[in-house]
Short mmCIF file of C-alpha atoms and ligand atoms in Angstrom, two decimals:
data_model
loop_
_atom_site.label_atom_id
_atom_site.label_comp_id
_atom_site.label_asym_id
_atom_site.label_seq_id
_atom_site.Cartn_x
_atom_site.Cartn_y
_atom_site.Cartn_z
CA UNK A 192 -71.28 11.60 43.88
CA UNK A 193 -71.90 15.03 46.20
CA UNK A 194 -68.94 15.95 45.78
CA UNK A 195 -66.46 14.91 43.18
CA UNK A 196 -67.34 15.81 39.62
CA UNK A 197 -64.77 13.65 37.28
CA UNK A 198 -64.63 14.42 33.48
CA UNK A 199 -62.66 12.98 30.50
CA UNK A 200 -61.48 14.81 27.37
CA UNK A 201 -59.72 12.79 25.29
CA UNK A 202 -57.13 11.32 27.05
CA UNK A 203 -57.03 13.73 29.83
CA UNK A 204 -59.30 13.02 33.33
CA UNK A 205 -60.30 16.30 35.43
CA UNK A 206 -61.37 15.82 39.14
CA UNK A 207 -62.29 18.42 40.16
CA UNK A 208 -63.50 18.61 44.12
CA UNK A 209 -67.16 20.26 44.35
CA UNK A 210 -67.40 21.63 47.60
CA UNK A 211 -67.42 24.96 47.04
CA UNK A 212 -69.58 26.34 49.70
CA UNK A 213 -66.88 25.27 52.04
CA UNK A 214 -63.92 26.08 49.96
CA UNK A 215 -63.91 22.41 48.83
CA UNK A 216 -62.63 21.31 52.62
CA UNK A 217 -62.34 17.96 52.88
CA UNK A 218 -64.17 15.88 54.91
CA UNK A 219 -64.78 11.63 55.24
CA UNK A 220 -67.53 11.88 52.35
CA UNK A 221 -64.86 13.68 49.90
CA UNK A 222 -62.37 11.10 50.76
CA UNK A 223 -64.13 8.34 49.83
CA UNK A 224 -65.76 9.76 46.72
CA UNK A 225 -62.10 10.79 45.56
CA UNK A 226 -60.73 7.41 46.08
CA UNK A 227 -63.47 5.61 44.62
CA UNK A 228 -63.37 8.61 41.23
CA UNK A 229 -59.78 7.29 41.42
CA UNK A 230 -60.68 3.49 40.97
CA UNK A 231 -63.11 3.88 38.48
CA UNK A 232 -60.66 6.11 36.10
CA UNK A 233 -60.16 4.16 32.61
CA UNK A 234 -56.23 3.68 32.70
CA UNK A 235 -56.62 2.21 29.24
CA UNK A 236 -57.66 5.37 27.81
CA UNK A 237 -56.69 7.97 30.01
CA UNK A 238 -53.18 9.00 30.16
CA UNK A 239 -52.95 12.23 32.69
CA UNK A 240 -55.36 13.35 35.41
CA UNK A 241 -56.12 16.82 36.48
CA UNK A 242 -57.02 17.70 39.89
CA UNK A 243 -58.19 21.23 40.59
CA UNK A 244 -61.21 22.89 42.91
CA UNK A 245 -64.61 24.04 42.41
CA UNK A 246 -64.52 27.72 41.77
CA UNK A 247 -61.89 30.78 41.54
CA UNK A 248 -61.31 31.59 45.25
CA UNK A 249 -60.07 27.66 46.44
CA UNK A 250 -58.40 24.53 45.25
CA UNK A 251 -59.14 22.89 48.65
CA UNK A 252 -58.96 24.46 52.29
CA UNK A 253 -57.90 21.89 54.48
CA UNK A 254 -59.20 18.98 56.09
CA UNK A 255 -62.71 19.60 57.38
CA UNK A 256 -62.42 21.61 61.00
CA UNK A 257 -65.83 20.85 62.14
CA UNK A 258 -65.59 17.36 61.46
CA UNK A 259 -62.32 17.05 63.19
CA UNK A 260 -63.03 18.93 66.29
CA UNK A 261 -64.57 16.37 68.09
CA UNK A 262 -62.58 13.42 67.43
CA UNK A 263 -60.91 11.37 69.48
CA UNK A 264 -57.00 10.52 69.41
CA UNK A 265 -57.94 7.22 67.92
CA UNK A 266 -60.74 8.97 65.84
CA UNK A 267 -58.01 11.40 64.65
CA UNK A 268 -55.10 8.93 63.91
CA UNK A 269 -58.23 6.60 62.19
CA UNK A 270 -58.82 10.21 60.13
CA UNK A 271 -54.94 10.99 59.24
CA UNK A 272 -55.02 7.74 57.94
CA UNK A 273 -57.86 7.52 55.65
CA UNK A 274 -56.53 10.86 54.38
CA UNK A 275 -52.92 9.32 54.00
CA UNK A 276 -54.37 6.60 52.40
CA UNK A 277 -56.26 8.54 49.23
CA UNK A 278 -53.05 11.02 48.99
CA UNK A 279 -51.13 7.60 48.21
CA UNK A 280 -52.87 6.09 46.33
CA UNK A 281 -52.79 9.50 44.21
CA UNK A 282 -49.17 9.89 44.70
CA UNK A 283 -48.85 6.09 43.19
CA UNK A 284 -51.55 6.30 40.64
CA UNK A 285 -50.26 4.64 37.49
CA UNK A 286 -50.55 8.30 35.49
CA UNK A 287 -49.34 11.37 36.35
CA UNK A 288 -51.34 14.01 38.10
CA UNK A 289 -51.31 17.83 37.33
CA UNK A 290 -52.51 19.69 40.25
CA UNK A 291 -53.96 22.80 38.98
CA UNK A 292 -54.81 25.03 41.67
CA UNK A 293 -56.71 27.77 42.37
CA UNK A 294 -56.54 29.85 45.05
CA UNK A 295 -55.90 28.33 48.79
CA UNK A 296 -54.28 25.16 49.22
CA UNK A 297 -54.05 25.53 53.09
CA UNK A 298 -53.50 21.94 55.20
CA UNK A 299 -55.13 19.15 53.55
CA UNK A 300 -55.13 21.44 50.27
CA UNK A 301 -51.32 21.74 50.44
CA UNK A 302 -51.00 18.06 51.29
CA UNK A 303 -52.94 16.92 48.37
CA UNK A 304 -51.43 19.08 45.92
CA UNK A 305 -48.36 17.47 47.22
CA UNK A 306 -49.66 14.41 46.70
CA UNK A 307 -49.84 15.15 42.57
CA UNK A 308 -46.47 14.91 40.23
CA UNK A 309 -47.03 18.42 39.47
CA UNK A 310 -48.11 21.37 41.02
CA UNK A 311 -49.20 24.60 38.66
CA UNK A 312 -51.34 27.60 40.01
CA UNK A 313 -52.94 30.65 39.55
CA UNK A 314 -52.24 34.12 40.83
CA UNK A 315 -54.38 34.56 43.94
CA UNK A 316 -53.06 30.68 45.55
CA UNK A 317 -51.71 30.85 48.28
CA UNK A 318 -50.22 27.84 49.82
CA UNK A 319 -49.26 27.08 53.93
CA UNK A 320 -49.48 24.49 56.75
CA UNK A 321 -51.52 26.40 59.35
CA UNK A 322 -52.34 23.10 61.40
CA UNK A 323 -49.99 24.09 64.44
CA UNK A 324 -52.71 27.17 64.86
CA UNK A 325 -55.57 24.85 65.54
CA UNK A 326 -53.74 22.22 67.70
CA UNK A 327 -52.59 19.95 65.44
CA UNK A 328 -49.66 18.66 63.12
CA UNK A 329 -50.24 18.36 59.26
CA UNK A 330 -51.90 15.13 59.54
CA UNK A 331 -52.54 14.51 55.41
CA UNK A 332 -48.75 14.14 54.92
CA UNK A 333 -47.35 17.65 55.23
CA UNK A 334 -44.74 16.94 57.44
CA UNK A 335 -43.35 14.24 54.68
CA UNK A 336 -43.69 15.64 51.54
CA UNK A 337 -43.10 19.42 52.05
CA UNK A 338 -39.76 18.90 53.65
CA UNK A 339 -39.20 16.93 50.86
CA UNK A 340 -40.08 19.42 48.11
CA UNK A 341 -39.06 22.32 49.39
CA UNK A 342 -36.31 21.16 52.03
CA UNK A 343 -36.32 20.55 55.85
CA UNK A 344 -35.66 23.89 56.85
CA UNK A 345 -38.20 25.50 54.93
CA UNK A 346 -40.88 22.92 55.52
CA UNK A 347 -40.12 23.65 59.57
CA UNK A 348 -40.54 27.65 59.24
CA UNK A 349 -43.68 26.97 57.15
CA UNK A 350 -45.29 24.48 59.66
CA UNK A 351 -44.02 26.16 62.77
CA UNK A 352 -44.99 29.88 61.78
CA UNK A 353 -48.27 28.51 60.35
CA UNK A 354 -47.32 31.26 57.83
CA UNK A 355 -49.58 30.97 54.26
CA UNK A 356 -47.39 31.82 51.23
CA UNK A 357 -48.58 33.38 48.02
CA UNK A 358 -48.00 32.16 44.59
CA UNK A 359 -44.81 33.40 43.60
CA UNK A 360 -43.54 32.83 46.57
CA UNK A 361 -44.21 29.32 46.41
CA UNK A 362 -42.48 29.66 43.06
CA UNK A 363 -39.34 31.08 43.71
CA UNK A 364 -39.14 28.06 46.77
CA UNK A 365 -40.31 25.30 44.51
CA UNK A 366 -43.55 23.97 45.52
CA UNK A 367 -45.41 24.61 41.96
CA UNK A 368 -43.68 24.50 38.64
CA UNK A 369 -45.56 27.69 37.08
CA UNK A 370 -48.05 30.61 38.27
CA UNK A 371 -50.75 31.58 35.75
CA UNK A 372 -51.86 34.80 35.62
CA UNK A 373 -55.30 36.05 34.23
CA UNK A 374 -55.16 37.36 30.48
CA UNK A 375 -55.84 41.27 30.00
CA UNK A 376 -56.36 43.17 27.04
CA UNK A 377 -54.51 46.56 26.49
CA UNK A 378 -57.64 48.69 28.38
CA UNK A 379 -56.87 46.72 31.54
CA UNK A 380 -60.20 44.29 30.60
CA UNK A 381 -59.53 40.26 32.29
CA UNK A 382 -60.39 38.86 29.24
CA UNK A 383 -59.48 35.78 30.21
CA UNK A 384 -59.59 34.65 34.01
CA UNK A 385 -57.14 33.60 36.13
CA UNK A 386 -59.11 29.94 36.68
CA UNK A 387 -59.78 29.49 32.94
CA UNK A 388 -56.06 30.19 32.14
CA UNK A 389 -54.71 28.03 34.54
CA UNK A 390 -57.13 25.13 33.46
CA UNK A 391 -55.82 26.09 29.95
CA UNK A 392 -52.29 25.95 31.07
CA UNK A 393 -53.43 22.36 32.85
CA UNK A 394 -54.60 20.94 29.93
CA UNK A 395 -51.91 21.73 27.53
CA UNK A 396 -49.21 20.35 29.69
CA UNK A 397 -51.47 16.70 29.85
CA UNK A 398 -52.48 16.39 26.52
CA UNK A 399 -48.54 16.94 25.90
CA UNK A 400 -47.92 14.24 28.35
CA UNK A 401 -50.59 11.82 27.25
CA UNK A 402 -49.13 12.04 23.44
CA UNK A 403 -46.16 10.27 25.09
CA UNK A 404 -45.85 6.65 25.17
CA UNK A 405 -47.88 5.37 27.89
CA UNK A 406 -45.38 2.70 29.24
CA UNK A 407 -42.44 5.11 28.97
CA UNK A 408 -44.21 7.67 31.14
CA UNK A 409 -45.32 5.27 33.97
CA UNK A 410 -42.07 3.82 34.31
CA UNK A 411 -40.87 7.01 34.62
CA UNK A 412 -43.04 8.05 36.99
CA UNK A 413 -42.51 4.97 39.07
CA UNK A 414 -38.37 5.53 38.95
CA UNK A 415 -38.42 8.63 39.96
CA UNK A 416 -41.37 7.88 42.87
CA UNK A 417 -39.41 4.46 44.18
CA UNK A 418 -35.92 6.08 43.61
CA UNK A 419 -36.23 8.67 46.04
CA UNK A 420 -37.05 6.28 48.87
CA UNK A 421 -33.72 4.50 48.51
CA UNK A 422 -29.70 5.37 48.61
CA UNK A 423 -28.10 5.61 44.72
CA UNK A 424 -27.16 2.27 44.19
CA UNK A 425 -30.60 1.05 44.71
CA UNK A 426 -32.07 3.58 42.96
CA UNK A 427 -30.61 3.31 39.92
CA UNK A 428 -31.20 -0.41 39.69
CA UNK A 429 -34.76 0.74 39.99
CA UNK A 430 -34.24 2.84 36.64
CA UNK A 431 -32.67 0.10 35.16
CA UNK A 432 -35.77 -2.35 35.55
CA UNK A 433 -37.85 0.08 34.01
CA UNK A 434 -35.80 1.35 31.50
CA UNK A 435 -35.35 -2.78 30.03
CA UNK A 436 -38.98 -2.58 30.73
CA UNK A 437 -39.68 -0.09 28.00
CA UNK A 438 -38.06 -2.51 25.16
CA UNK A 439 -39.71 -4.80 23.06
CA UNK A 440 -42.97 -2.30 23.60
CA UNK A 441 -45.03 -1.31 20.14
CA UNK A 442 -43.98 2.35 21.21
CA UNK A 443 -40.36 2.13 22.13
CA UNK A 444 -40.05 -0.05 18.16
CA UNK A 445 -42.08 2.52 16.62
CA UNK A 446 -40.36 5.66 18.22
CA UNK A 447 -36.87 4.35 17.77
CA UNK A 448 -37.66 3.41 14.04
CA UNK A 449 -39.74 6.88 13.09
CA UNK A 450 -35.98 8.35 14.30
CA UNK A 451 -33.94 5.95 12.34
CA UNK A 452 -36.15 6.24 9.16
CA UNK A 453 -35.60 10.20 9.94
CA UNK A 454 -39.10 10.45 9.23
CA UNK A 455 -40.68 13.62 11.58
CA UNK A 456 -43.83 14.04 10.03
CA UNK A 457 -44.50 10.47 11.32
CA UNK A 458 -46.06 10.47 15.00
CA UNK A 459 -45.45 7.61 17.21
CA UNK A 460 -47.86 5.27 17.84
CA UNK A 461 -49.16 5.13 20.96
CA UNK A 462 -51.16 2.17 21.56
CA UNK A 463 -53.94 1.31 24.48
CA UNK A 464 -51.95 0.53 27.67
CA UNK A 465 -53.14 -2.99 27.47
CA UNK A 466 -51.95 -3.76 23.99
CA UNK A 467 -48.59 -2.81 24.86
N1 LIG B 1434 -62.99 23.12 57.14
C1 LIG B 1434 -64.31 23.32 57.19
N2 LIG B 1434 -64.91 24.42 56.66
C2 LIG B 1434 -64.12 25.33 56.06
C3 LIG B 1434 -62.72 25.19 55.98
C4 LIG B 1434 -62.16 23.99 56.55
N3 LIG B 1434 -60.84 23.72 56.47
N4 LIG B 1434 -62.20 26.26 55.35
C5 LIG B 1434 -63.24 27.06 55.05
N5 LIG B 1434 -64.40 26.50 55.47
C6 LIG B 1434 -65.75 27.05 55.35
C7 LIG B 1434 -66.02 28.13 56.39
O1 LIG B 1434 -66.37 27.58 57.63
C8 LIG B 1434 -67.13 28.90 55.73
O2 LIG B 1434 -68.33 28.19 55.92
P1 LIG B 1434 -69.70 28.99 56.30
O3 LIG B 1434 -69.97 29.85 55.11
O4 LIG B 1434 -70.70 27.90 56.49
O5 LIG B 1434 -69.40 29.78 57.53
C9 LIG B 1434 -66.80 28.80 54.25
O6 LIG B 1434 -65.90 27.70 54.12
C10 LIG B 1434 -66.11 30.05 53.73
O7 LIG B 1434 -64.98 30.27 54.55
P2 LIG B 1434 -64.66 31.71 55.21
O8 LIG B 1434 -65.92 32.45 55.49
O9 LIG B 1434 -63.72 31.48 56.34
O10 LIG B 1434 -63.93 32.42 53.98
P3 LIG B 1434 -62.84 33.56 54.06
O11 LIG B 1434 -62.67 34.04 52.65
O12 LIG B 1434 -63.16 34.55 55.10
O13 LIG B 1434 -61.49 32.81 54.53
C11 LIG B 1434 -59.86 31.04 54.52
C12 LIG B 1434 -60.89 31.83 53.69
C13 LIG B 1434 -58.69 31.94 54.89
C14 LIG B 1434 -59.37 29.88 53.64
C15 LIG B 1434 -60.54 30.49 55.80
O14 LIG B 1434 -61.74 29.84 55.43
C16 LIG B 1434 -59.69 29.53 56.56
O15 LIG B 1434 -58.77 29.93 57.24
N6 LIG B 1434 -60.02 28.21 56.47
C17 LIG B 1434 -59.32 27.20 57.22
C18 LIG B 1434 -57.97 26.92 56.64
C19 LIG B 1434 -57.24 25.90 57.48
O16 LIG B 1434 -56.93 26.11 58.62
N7 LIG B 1434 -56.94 24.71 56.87
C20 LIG B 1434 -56.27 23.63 57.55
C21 LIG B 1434 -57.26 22.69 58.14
S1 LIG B 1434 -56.51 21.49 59.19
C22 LIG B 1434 -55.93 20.28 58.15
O17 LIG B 1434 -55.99 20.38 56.95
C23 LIG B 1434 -55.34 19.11 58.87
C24 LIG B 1434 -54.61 18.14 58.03
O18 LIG B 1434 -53.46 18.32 57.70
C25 LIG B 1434 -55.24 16.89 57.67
#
């Protein structure tokens, strides 16, 4: 791969996107390496991914300008798509996905941050839609999933300004959960940078998600993913399917039982996906 570096600790996956001489845009080449780093990730072992960028200044810049300004409107819609269809299958992947990101996240970098179950980032992100400035609409999902993070009429004033937003303020509206900040010692020394804290921060919050029980979380993943596309009384039909799900599982016996035998020291016993 040219541009996709994947790496597994434990039971944690980075991806990291290694195009860093073009802020890690993303062009047809990216694409498909991401989606095929996507199909080859061990779901028996690994229990949380970690998406981030190459570098300190960008998680990922967009979609790739040069490559789209010469396209076609088929060429474009054929483009939209392929993006649309990696973002998905992200969105959907069995596991959750931390996006951990580090600096811009501008069009295609928003989108695919979107595209993760949670969104974390350091200091100097910033974060905006700027696709109406260069002639186009978000074409990577934009118009979908921001207005459905952050609400409607935020999503519009974001997409129709082409405004970028910093970290906090992408904080105090919702779009990432936390904003790491670089670690300074009392002379005013970055002792520990901004990047390296927030791939700290990253990691903590997966390996506290893949000591979970594995069924548990992707059922929970998948009720709250499928329940949002339907009204109430579907959705909470959904949760009940994958609630029953859970039972009869070597986790859901072993972590009811460690309660009942009020025995904390003992951990539960989370077994390989395909033994459960
Ligand atoms: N596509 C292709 N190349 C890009 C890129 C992109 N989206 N973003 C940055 N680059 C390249 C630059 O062309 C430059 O390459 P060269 O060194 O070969 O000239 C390199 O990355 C460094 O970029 P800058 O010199 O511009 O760096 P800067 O620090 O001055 O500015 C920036 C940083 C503000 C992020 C600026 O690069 C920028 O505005 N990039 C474009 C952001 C953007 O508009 N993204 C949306 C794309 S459209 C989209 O994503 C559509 C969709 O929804 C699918």
């Amino acid at each position: 791969m040219d541009y996709i570096l994947y790496e597994v600790n434990g039971a944690v996956g980075t991806i990291t996107i290694n195009r860093e001489k073009a802020l890690n845009a993303l062009n047809s080449q990216v694409l498909e390496e991401l989606n095929a780093t996507l199909d080859a990730v061990d779901l028996n072992t690994v229990r949380c991914l970690i998406l981030t960028g190459a570098g300190e200044k960008s998680f990922v810049a967009g979609a790739d300008i040069g490559e789209m300004s010469t396209l076609t409107k088929a060429e474009g819609e054929a483009f939209g798509k392929k993006g649309n269809d990696v973002f998905r299958k992200l969105e959907t992947f069995p596991i959750p996905v931390i996006a951990a990101v580090n600096g811009f996240a501008l069009g295609g970098g928003c989108e695919i941050s979107m595209s993760c179950d949670i969104r974390i980032c350091s200091d100097n992100a910033v974060f905006g839609q700027p696709e109406v400035g260069l002639g186009i609409t978000p074409g990577f999902g934009g118009t979908q999933r921001l207005a459905r993070l952050v609400g409607a009429g935020m999503a519009k004033q974001m997409i129709y300004t082409a405004r970028n937003i910093k970290a906090q303020e992408a904080y105090r509206i919702g779009l990432v959960n936390q904003v790491i900040s670089a670690e300074v010692n009392e002379a005013g020394e970055v002792t520990v940078s901004a990047k390296d804290a927030l791939m700290a921060a990253a990691n903590k919050m997966a390996a506290g998600i893949a000591m979970q029980a594995p069924i548990a979380v992707r059922n929970s993943k998948k009720a709250i993913n499928d329940g949002l596309q339907v009204d109430m009384d579907q959705a909470i039909v959904i949760e009940e399917k994958l609630f029953g799900d859970c039972f009869e599982t070597e986790d859901q016996k072993a972590g009811m039982g460690n309660f009942l035998e009020k025995d904390k020291e003992k951990k539960l016993k989370v077994v390989p996906f395909k033994n459960c």
